[in-house]
GROMACS .gro file of C-alpha atoms in nm:
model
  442
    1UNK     CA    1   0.000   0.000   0.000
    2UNK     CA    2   0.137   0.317  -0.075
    3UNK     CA    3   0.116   0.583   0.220
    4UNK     CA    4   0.336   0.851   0.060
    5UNK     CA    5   0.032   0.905  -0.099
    6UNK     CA    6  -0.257   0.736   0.015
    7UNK     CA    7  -0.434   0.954   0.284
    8UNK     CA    8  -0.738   0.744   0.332
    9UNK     CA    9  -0.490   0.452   0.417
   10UNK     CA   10  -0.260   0.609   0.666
   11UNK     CA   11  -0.619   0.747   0.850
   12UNK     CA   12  -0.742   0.376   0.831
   13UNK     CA   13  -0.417   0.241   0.975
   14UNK     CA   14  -0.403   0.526   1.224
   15UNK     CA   15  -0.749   0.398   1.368
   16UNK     CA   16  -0.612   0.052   1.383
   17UNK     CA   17  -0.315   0.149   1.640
   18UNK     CA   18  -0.625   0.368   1.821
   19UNK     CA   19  -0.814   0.051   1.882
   20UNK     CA   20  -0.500  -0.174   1.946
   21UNK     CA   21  -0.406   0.078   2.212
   22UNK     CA   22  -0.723   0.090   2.403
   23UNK     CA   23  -0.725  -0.296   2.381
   24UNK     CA   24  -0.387  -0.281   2.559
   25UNK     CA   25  -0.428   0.011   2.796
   26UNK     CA   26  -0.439  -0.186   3.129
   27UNK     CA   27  -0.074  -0.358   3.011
   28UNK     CA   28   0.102  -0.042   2.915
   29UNK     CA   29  -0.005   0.087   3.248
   30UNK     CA   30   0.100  -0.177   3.406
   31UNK     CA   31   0.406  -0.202   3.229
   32UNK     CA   32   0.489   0.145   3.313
   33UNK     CA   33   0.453   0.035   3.687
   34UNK     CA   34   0.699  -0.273   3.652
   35UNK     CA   35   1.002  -0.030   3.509
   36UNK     CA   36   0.975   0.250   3.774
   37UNK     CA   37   0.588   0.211   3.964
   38UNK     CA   38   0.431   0.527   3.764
   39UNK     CA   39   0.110   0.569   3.936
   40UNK     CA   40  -0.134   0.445   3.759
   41UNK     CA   41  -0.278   0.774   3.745
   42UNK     CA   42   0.000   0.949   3.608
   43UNK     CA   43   0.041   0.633   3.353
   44UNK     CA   44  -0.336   0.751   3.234
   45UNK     CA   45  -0.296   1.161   3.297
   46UNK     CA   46   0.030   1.186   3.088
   47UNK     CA   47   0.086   0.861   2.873
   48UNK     CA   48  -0.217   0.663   2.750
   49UNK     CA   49  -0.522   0.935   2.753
   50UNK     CA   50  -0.252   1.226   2.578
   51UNK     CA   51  -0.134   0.919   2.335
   52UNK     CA   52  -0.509   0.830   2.247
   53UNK     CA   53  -0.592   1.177   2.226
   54UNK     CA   54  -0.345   1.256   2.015
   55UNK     CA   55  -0.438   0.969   1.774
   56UNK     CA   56  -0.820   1.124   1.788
   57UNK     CA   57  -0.754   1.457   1.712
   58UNK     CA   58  -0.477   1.359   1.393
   59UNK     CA   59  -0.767   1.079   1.279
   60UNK     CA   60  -1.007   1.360   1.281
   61UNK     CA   61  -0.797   1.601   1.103
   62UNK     CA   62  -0.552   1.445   0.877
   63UNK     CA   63  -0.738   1.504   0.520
   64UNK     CA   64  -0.749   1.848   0.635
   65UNK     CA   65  -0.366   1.887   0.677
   66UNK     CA   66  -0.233   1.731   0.429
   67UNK     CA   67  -0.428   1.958   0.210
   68UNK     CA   68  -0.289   2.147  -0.032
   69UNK     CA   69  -0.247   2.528   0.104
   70UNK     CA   70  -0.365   2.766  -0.135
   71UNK     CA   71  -0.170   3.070  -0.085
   72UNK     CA   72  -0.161   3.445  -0.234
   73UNK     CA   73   0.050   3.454  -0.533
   74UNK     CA   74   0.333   3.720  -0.647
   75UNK     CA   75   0.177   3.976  -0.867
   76UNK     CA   76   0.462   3.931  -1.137
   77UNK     CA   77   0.364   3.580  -1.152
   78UNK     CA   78  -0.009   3.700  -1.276
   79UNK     CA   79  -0.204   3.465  -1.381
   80UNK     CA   80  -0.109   3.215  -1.176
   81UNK     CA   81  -0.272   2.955  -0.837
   82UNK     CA   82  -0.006   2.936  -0.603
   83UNK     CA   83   0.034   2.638  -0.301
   84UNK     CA   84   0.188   2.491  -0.068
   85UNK     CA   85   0.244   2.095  -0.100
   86UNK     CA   86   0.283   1.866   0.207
   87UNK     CA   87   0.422   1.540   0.111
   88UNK     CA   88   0.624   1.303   0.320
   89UNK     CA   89   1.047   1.302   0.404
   90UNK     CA   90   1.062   0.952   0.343
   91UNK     CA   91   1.232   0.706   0.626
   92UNK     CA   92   1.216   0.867   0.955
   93UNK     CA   93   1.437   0.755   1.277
   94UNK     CA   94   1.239   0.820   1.584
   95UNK     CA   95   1.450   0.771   1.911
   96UNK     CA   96   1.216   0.772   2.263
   97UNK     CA   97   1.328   0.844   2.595
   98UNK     CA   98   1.302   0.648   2.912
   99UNK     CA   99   1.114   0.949   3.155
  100UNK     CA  100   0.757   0.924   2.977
  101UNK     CA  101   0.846   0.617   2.771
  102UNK     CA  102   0.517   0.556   2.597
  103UNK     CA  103   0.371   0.878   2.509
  104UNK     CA  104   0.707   1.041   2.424
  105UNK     CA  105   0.752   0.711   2.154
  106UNK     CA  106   0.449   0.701   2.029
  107UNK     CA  107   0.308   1.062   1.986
  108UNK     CA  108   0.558   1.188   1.718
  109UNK     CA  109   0.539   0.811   1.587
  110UNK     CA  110   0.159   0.919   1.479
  111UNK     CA  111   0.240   1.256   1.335
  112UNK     CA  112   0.512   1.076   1.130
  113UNK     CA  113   0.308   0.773   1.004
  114UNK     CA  114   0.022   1.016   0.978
  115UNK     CA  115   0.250   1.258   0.715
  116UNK     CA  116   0.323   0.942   0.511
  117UNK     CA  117   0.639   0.857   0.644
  118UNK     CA  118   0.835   0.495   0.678
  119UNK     CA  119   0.946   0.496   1.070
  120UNK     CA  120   1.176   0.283   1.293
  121UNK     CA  121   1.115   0.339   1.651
  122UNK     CA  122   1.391   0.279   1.878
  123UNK     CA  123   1.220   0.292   2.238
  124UNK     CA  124   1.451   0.343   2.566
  125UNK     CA  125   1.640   0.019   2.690
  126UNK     CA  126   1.578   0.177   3.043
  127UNK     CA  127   1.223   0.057   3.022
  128UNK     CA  128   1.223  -0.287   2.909
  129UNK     CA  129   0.839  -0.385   2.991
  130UNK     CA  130   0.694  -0.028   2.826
  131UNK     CA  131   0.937  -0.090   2.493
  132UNK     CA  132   0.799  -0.447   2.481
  133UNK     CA  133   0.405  -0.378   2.472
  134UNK     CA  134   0.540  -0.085   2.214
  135UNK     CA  135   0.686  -0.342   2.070
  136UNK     CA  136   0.407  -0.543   2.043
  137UNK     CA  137   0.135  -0.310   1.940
  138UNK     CA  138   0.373  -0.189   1.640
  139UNK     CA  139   0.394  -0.551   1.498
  140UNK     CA  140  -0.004  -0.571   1.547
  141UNK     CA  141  -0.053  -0.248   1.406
  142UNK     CA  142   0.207  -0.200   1.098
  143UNK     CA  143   0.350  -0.375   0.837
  144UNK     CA  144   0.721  -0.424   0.864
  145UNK     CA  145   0.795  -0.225   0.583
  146UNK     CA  146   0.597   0.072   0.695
  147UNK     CA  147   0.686   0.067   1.104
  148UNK     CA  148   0.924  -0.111   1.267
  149UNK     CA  149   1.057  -0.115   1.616
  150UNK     CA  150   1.442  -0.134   1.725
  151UNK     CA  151   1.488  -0.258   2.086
  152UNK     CA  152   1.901  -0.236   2.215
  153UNK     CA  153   2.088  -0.037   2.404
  154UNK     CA  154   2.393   0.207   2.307
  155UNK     CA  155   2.495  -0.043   2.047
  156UNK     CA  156   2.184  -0.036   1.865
  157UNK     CA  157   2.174   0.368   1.895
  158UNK     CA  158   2.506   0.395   1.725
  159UNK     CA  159   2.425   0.158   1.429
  160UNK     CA  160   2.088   0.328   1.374
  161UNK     CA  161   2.286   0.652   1.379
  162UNK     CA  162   2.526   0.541   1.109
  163UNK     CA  163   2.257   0.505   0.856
  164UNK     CA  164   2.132   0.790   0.608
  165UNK     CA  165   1.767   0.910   0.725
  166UNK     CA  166   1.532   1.128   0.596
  167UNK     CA  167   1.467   1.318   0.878
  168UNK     CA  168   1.568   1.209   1.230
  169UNK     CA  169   1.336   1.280   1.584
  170UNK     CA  170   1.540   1.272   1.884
  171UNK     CA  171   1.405   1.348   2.243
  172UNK     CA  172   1.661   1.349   2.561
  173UNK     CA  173   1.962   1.490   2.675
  174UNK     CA  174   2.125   1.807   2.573
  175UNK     CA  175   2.474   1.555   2.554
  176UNK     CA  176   2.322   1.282   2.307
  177UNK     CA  177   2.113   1.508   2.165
  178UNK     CA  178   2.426   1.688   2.043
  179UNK     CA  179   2.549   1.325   1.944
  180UNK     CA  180   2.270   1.272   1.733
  181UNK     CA  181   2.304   1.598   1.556
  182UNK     CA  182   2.688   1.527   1.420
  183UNK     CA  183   2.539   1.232   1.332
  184UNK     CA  184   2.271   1.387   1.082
  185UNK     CA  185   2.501   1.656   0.986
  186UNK     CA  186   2.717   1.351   0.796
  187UNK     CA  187   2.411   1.344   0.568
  188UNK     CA  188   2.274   1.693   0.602
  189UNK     CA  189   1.952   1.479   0.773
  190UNK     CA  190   1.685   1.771   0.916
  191UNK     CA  191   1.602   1.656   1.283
  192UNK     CA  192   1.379   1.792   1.546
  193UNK     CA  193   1.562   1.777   1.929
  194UNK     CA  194   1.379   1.750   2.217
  195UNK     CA  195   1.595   1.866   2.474
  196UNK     CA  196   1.612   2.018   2.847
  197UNK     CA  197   1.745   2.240   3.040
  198UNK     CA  198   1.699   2.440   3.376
  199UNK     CA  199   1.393   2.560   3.381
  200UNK     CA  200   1.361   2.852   3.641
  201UNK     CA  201   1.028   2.929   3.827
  202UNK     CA  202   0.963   3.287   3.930
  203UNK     CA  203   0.830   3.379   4.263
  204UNK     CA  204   0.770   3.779   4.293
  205UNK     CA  205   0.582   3.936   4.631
  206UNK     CA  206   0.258   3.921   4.469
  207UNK     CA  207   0.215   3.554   4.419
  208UNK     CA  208  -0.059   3.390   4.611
  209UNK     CA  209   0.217   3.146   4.794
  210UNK     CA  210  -0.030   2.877   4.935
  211UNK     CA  211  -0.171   2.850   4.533
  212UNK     CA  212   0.193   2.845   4.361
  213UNK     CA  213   0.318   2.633   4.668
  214UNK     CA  214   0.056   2.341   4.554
  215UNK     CA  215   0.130   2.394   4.141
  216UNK     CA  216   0.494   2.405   4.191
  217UNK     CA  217   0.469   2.049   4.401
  218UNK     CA  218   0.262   1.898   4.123
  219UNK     CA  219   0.417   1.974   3.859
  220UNK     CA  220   0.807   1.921   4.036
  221UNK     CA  221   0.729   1.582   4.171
  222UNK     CA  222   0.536   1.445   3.916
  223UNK     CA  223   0.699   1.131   3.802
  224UNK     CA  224   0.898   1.174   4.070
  225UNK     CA  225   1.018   1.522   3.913
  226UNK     CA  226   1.158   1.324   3.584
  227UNK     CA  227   1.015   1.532   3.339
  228UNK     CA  228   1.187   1.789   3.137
  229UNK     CA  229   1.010   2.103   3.170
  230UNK     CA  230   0.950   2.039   3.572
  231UNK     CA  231   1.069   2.389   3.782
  232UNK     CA  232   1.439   2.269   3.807
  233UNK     CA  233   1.494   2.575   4.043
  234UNK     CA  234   1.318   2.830   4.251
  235UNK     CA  235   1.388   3.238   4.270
  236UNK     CA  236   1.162   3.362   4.535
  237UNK     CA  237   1.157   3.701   4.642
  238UNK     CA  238   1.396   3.774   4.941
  239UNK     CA  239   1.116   3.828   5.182
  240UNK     CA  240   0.821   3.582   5.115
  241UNK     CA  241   1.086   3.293   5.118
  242UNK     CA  242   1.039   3.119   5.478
  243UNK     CA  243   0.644   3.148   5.415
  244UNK     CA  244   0.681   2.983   5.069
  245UNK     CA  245   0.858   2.706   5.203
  246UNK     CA  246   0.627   2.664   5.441
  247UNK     CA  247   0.351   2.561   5.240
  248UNK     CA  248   0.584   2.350   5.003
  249UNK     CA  249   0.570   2.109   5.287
  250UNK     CA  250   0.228   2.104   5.357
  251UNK     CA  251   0.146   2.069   4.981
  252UNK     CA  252   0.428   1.761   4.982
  253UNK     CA  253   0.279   1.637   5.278
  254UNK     CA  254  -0.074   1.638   5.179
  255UNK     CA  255   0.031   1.445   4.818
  256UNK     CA  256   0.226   1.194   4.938
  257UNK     CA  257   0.201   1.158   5.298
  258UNK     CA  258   0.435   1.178   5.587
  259UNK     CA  259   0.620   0.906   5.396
  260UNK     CA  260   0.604   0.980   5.005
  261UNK     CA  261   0.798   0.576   5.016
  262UNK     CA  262   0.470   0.410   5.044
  263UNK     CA  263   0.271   0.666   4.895
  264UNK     CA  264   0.126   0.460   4.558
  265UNK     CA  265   0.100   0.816   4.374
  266UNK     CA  266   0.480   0.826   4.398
  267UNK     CA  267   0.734   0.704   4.133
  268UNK     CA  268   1.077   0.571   4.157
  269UNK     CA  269   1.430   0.679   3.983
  270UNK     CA  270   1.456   0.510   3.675
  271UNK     CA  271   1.778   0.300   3.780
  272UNK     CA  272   2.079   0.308   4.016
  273UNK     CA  273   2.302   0.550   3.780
  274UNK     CA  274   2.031   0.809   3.778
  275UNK     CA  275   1.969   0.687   4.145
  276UNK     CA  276   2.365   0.785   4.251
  277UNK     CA  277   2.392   1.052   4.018
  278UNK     CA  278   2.099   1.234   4.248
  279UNK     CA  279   2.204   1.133   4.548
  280UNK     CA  280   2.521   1.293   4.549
  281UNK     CA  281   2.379   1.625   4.451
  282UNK     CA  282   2.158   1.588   4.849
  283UNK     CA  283   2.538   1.505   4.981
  284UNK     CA  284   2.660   1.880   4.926
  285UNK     CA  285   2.379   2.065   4.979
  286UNK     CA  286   2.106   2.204   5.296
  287UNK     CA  287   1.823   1.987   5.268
  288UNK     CA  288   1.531   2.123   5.450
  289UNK     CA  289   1.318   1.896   5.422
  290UNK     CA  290   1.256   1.554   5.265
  291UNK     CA  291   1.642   1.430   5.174
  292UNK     CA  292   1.546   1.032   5.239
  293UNK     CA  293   1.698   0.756   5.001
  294UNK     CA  294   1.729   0.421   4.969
  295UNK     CA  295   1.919   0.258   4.641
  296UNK     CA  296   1.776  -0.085   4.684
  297UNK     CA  297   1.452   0.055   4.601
  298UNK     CA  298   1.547   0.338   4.403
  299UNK     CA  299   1.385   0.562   4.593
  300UNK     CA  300   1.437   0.966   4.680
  301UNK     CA  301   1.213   1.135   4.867
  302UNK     CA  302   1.057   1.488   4.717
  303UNK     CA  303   1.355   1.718   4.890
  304UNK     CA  304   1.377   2.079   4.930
  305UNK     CA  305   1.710   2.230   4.888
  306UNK     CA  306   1.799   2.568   5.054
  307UNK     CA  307   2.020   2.832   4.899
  308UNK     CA  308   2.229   2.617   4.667
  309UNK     CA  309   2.580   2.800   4.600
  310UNK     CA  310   2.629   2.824   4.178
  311UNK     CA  311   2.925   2.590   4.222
  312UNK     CA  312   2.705   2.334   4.352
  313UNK     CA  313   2.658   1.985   4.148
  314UNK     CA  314   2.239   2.039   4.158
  315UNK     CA  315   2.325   2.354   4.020
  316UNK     CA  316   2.555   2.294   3.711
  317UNK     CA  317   2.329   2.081   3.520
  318UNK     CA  318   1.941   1.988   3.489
  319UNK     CA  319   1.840   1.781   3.796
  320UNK     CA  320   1.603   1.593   3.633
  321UNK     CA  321   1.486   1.406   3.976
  322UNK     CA  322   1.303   1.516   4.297
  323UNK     CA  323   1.518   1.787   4.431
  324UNK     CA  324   1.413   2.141   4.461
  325UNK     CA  325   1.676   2.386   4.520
  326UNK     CA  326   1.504   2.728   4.661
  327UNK     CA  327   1.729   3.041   4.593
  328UNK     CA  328   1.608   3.391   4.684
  329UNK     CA  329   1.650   3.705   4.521
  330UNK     CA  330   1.575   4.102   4.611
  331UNK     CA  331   1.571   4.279   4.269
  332UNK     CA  332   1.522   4.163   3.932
  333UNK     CA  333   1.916   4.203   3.892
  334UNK     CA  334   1.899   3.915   4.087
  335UNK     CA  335   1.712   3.710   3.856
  336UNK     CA  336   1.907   3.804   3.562
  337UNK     CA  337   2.283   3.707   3.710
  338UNK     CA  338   2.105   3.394   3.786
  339UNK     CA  339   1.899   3.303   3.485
  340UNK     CA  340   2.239   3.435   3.231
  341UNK     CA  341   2.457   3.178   3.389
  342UNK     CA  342   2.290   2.918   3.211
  343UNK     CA  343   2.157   2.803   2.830
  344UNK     CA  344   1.828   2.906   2.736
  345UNK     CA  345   1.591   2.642   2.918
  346UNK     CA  346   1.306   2.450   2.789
  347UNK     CA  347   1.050   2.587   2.956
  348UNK     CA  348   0.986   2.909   3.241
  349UNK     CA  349   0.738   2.959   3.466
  350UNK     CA  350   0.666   3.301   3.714
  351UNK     CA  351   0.415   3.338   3.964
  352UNK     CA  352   0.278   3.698   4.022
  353UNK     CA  353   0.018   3.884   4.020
  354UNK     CA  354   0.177   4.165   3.864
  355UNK     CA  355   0.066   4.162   3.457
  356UNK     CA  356   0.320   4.390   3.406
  357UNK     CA  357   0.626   4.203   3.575
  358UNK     CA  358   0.482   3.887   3.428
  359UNK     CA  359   0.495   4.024   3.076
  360UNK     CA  360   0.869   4.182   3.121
  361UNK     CA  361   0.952   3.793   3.245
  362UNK     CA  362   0.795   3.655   2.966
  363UNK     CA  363   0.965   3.877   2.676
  364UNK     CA  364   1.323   3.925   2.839
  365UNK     CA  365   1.418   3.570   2.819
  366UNK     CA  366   1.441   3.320   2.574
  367UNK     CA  367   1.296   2.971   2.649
  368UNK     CA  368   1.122   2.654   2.486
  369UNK     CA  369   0.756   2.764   2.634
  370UNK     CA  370   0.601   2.796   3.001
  371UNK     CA  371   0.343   2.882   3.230
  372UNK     CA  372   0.229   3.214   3.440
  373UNK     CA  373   0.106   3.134   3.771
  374UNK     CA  374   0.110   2.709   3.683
  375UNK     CA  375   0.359   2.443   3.562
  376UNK     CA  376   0.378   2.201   3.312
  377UNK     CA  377   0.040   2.239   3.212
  378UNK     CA  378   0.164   2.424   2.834
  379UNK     CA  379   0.236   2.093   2.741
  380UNK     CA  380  -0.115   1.960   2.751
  381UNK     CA  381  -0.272   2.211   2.482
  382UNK     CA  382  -0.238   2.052   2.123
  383UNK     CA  383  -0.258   2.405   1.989
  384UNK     CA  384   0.060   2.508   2.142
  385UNK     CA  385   0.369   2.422   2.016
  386UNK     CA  386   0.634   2.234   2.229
  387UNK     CA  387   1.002   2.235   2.155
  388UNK     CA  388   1.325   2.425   2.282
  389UNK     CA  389   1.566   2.684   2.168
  390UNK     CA  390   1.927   2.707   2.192
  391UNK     CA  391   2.068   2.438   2.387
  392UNK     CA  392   1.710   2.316   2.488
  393UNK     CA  393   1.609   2.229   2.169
  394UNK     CA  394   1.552   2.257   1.788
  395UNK     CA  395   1.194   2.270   1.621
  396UNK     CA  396   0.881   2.224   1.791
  397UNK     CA  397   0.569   1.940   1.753
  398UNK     CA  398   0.207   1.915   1.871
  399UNK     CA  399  -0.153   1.908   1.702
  400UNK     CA  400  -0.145   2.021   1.334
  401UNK     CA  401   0.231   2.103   1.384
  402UNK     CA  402   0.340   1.796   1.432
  403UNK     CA  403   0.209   1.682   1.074
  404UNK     CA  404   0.426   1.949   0.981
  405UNK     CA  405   0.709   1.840   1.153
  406UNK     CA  406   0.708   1.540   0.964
  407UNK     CA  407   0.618   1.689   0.626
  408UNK     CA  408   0.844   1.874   0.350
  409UNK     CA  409   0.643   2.175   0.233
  410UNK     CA  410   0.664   2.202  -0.190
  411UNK     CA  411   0.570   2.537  -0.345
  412UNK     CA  412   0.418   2.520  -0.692
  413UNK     CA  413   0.306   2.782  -0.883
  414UNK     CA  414   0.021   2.697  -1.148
  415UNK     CA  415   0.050   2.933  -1.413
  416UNK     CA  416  -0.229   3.020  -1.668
  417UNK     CA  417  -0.122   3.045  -2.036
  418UNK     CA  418  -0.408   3.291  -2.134
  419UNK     CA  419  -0.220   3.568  -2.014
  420UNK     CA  420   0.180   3.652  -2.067
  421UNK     CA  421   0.303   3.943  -1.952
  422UNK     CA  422   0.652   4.059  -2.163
  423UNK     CA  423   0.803   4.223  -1.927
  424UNK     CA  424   1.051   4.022  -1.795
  425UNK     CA  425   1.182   3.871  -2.119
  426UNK     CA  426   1.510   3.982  -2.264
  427UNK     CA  427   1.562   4.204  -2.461
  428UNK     CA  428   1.538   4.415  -2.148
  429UNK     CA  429   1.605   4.762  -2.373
  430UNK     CA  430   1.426   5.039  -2.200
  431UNK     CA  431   1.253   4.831  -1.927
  432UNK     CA  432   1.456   4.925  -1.638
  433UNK     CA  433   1.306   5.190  -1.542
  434UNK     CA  434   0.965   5.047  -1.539
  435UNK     CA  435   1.017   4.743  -1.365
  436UNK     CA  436   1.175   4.956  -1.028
  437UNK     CA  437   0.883   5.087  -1.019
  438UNK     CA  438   0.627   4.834  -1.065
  439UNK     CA  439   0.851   4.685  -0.819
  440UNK     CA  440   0.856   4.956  -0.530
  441UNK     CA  441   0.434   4.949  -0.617
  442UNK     CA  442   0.417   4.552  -0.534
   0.00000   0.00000   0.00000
């Protein structure tokens, strides 16, 4: 079957991997459980429902974009129908991380199949039991020509990496992800990188505390704070400080208990590198609350760090775990000596309720996308695009974008022979003259 060109067919195979998904919900959930006990709430909220939603809104929509754009044409050109062509890149490599294993495989795996697009999927060897029901819904879903999934480890990485693409979607680390680009580069591939960074969160004297207290905890300690556009650092006005962190324990407290460890709405570290790598960041620093570990069960309690010195480990990279570091500032000087020392992040959130210090915020620094007075939540709107800039990223997906992402965009111009205008054939003579200004006119 030919789905370069075939839109009726990729929409009827798209509808096959929605109802092969909802058959296997329950197992990806649980899945998801057995590699680092994602709440099965969390496995719903941010993997399976955004994955099947995703699939329902490009089934619904798909003729529609891959439509071709009718678009205003240059006067000189007159007569003529100009548009804009979508058609497919041809083989795509798709390479999923391990922090929101499902959706993060499988949502730019629709956009790509729904573009036209062969794909091979290589899903993170971090979680084995989520890349095997991928593994198995592909091969239920997809012929092997048109989808196919690549299970390994480094090994398998580098060997997928060595091979010419047409257009290469990586989402992880700032480190690979610069891997991955000298890789395409080889072959001038186009990719789209979905990074990270450290994403600051704002806190000015107008906030209401108790409200940004409660966002900040959800969307920091969600997955157990392994997500890449979680508040990697507070800057909290000098003076509100001990209040603010005040109510970040009550809001811990009342989400996961007096002991988040046998809290079931609480997820684990993803292995005992990532485990160690965290734990030595609590070693060096003031915990004031939280700080409890335990490697057999790779465990780390939501932790609130106070004052972290620049030089610090937890402040040199993104933390990408359940550690909070809370810095304070007095005057938007502050803010900018802090927020300069590092790339632009993926995402930025402020809390105030000052429109005008929100929208100064908001335009003085670059970043991926964010929130004003909430967290995380950007991601969630298909009509939003998500991606970085700078170090945190290149290009951006979601919704109608995401078919772009996947798409190269032809211009044609259709051009009626009833009509032709001499003006720009040679001999040019005395048209010189005329055609500046018909020119400065247009």
């Amino acid at each position: 079957m030919n789905y370069k060109t075939n839109i009726a067919a990729r929409k009827e195979t798209l509808i096959k991997l929605l109802n092969v998904i909802i058959t296997h919900e329950n197992e990806i959930i649980d899945a998801l459980y057995q590699d680092f006990k994602k709440p099965a709430f969390e496995a719903v909220l941010t993997e399976t429902n955004y994955v099947i939603s995703e699939l329902k809104d490009t089934i619904k929509n798909i003729h529609k974009w891959a439509r071709p754009k009718k678009v205003f044409p240059f006067l000189l050109n007159f007569p003529s129908t100009d548009y804009i062509y979508k058609e497919p890149y041809g083989k795509v490599l798709i390479i999923a991380p391990w922090n929101y294993p499902f959706q993060l495989a499988l949502c730019p795996l629709i956009s790509a199949v729904a573009a036209g697009n062969q794909v091979v999927l290589k899903p993170s060897e971090l979680t084995p039991k989520t890349s095997e029901i991928i593994t198995k819904i592909i091969e239920k879903t997809f012929a092997v020509n048109h989808v196919q999934v690549k299970q390994g480890g480094l090994e398998v990485s580098q060997k997928l990496l060595s091979e010419r693409w047409d257009y290469i979607f990586f989402t992880g680390s700032v480190p690979v992800g610069k891997i991955v680009a000298k890789a395409a580069a080889e072959n001038l591939t186009p990719v789209t990188l979905e990074l990270g960074g450290k994403n600051p969160c704002i806190i000015d004297n107008t906030a209401n505390l108790k409200l940004a207290a409660k966002r900040i905890v959800w969307g920091k300690f969600i997955n157990a704070g392994q997500t890449c556009i979680a508040p990697d650092y507070i800057l909290i006005q000098k003076d509100m400080k001990r209040h603010f962190m005040e109510f970040m324990k009550l809001e811990i407290t009342k989400a996961y208990g007096e002991n988040p460890k046998s809290s079931p709405d609480y997820a684990r570290i993803i292995n005992t590198k990532n485990w160690l790598r965290l734990a030595n960041m609590i070693e060096e620093n003031k915990v004031i609350f939280g700080g409890q570990t335990d490697i057999e069960d790779c465990y780390i309690s939501p932790t609130l760090i106070d004052e972290s010195s620049v030089d610090t480990l937890i402040m040199q990279d993104e933390i990408f775990g359940p550690l909070l570091p809370i810095l304070s500032y007095e005057n938007e000087g502050d803010i900018n000596r802090i927020i300069s020392k590092y790339e632009k992040p993926l995402s930025l959130y402020v809390f105030t309720e000052d429109k005008k210090f929100a929208k100064k915020i908001i335009k003085h620094y670059s970043f991926g996308g964010g929130c004003i007075n909430d967290t995380v939540v950007h991601f969630s709107n298909k009509r939003l695009p998500f991606g970085g800039v700078g170090h945190s990223g290149i290009g951006a997906y979601h919704g109608s974008l995401s078919f772009d992402t996947f798409s190269h965009k032809k211009g044609i111009v259709k051009k009626a022979n009833w009509l032709d205008l001499p003006m720009r054939y040679a001999p040019y003579n005395d048209k010189l003259k005329s055609i500046q200004k018909l020119l400065k006119w247009i």
